Amino acid sequence: MILQALYRHYQLLQEREGDSMPGEEYSAADVSFDVHLNENGQIVAIIPHVNEKGKIVKQKHIVPKQDKRTSGIKPYFLCDKAEYLFGSAIGMRDACREAMKSLWKEVLMDSGTESLEIHALMSFLNLDNEQLSEQIQRLVDGNVLESLKSGGLCVLKFVPTGRFLHRDPTIQRAWENYYRKSSSDCESADEAKQICLITGDQIPVSQIARLHPSIKNVVGAQSSGAAIVSFNVESFCSYGHEQSYNAPTSQKSAEAYGFVLNKLLADPNHNVRINDTTVVFWADSSTKREEDWLVSLFQDVQQEAENSPMDEESMRTRVKSAVRHIRQGQKFSDTFHDLDTNTMFYVLGLSPNNARLAIRFWYTGTLGELGERVWSHYQDLSIIGLDRSPTIRELLREIAVGHDWSNIPPNMEGQMLRSILLDLPYSRAVFAQLMNRIRAESDDPKKGLYKIGAIRAAMIKAYLIRQLRVNKNTLEGEITMEINEQLPSVPYHLGRLFACLEKAQVSAQGQGLNATIRDRFWGAASATPANVFPRLLNLAQHHIAKDEEWGRVNDQRIQEVMNALPPQFPKRLSLEEQGMFALGYYHQRQDLYTKKSDK
């Protein structure tokens, strides 16, 4: 199903992008060097691709087909490593250059013409090692030479025209004729056939992909790429088949899904890293609007600023302001009325597993289905003080030690995505980790981090609502965005009382306290209130007596909250009740520190 969805997206991109997509005889390659040739085939420049920091980077080129290379010597046409182009002239194997010369000459001799470009290439192939070595030493310094030896791909540019040789029409025709002839030579009329698992077509065994393409840019995987489909242990194989013949897929289909997955992974607008998982997402849409909607669910603030401008009508602005639209009573269909709700969406989570990739999760659905579920997620998150819809990464950062992405516990991202995309209760493991972080951490205003900030309070509210909803508990409707003084929950009002007691302390002793009762007593008050609250109430009376300006107001507020509590404080609160305690605390603080004119 995953490979079929990727293949369909490849076909969609062919319709949308046309000539920028590689045909059957071509594939995409990441190139690090341009080798400039003059009309006599001599090297006049070797230009590395560098960024603004001087670091060598890769550029995408559509080049003559490059089958997956494992061990042994296997040259590519017009785009290859320096070892194949220069051989012993740079201290590498001569056998590689000899194999390259044999392939290139075979292709070019079938061209039937002698253009300037072909003449230059043939002259380049006839250069001996001494001539090559002299030209290279004159043109590159030691650092570039070492970079060449490290294995980056090179392409050739014809200086008189300034055009890459692999884009020359005459040379392209020669390559296409060679490729088709080579493919037909491998077929025979009575050859056995198998069904391609991606397209369902019957294909000759010779056209089945022996090795599936390498997938690059997955965080933690090998830089050279890792395979989704591979067989390296006898127990994985069956019926005497070896390698990828156990999953028969045509070479064309395999290269198509590999190309499109690598394209998505190279585009920051179609993937995001969540801890050790790389999440890839795309839509089967002929327009960009539907894809932009999906991208906006995952992009964090930094990516958003780097990759595209924001304006009031942009898709990302509408997604980020979803919580505000919800407060205004809008539904998904109101805010995103211009989208095609029948568009199919795909979300794929990939993690490294030695030389392979592991599928962490895979979700599909229409825009209408996914949109309603995401809208429900934002609706559950909506809370006073939260003015921008948080992305999944921003939610998960709240459960990480020190708010560091690398400290997000394993598997949490998959659990959170599953809950959102399938409209299920949030994982209790995520909630437990969140409560642990609240208990352990303190405010750090300089970094904009708070023990219970708006996002953490929103996550608590959403978790509680979803748990109550699945259990059909009527209390679900009582948990509101703002403070609810009538909520029939003792832990909720205990949290409100704790906020009022803290307010009385700060009002009496000033804002410059090294530690408030929240810093000293939060854990005990939220877990074992009967042991702590009598002491805190006695302490509050001292604060109220000292506070001539606000003492009476604070005392009255404490009494009002006490009226909602039973005569005896609970001895112990469960984890969910501690969450209700934290929510009551947050709501009460927002009410205390919000100007009456703003309410």
Tab-separated table of C-alpha atoms in Angstrom, residues 37-42 108 113-126 158 165 171:
chain	number	residue	atom	x	y	z
A	37	LEU	CA	35.699	20.417	-20.708
A	38	ASN	CA	36.824	22.479	-23.701
A	39	GLU	CA	36.325	21.493	-27.345
A	40	ASN	CA	39.483	19.339	-27.216
A	41	GLY	CA	38.278	17.332	-24.232
A	42	GLN	CA	40.741	18.936	-21.843
A	108	LEU	CA	28.693	7.380	-28.095
A	113	THR	CA	27.033	11.661	-35.642
A	114	GLU	CA	30.198	13.537	-34.662
A	115	SER	CA	29.077	16.684	-32.889
A	116	LEU	CA	31.473	19.010	-31.090
A	117	GLU	CA	30.212	17.667	-27.753
A	118	ILE	CA	30.798	14.039	-28.715
A	119	HIS	CA	34.223	14.916	-30.108
A	120	ALA	CA	35.115	16.558	-26.773
A	121	LEU	CA	33.958	13.517	-24.828
A	122	MET	CA	35.891	11.081	-27.001
A	123	SER	CA	39.000	13.258	-26.655
A	124	PHE	CA	38.540	13.261	-22.860
A	125	LEU	CA	38.341	9.459	-22.857
A	126	ASN	CA	41.587	9.259	-24.849
A	158	PHE	CA	30.872	21.777	-22.243
A	165	LEU	CA	26.778	17.230	-21.580
A	171	ILE	CA	24.007	12.566	-26.542
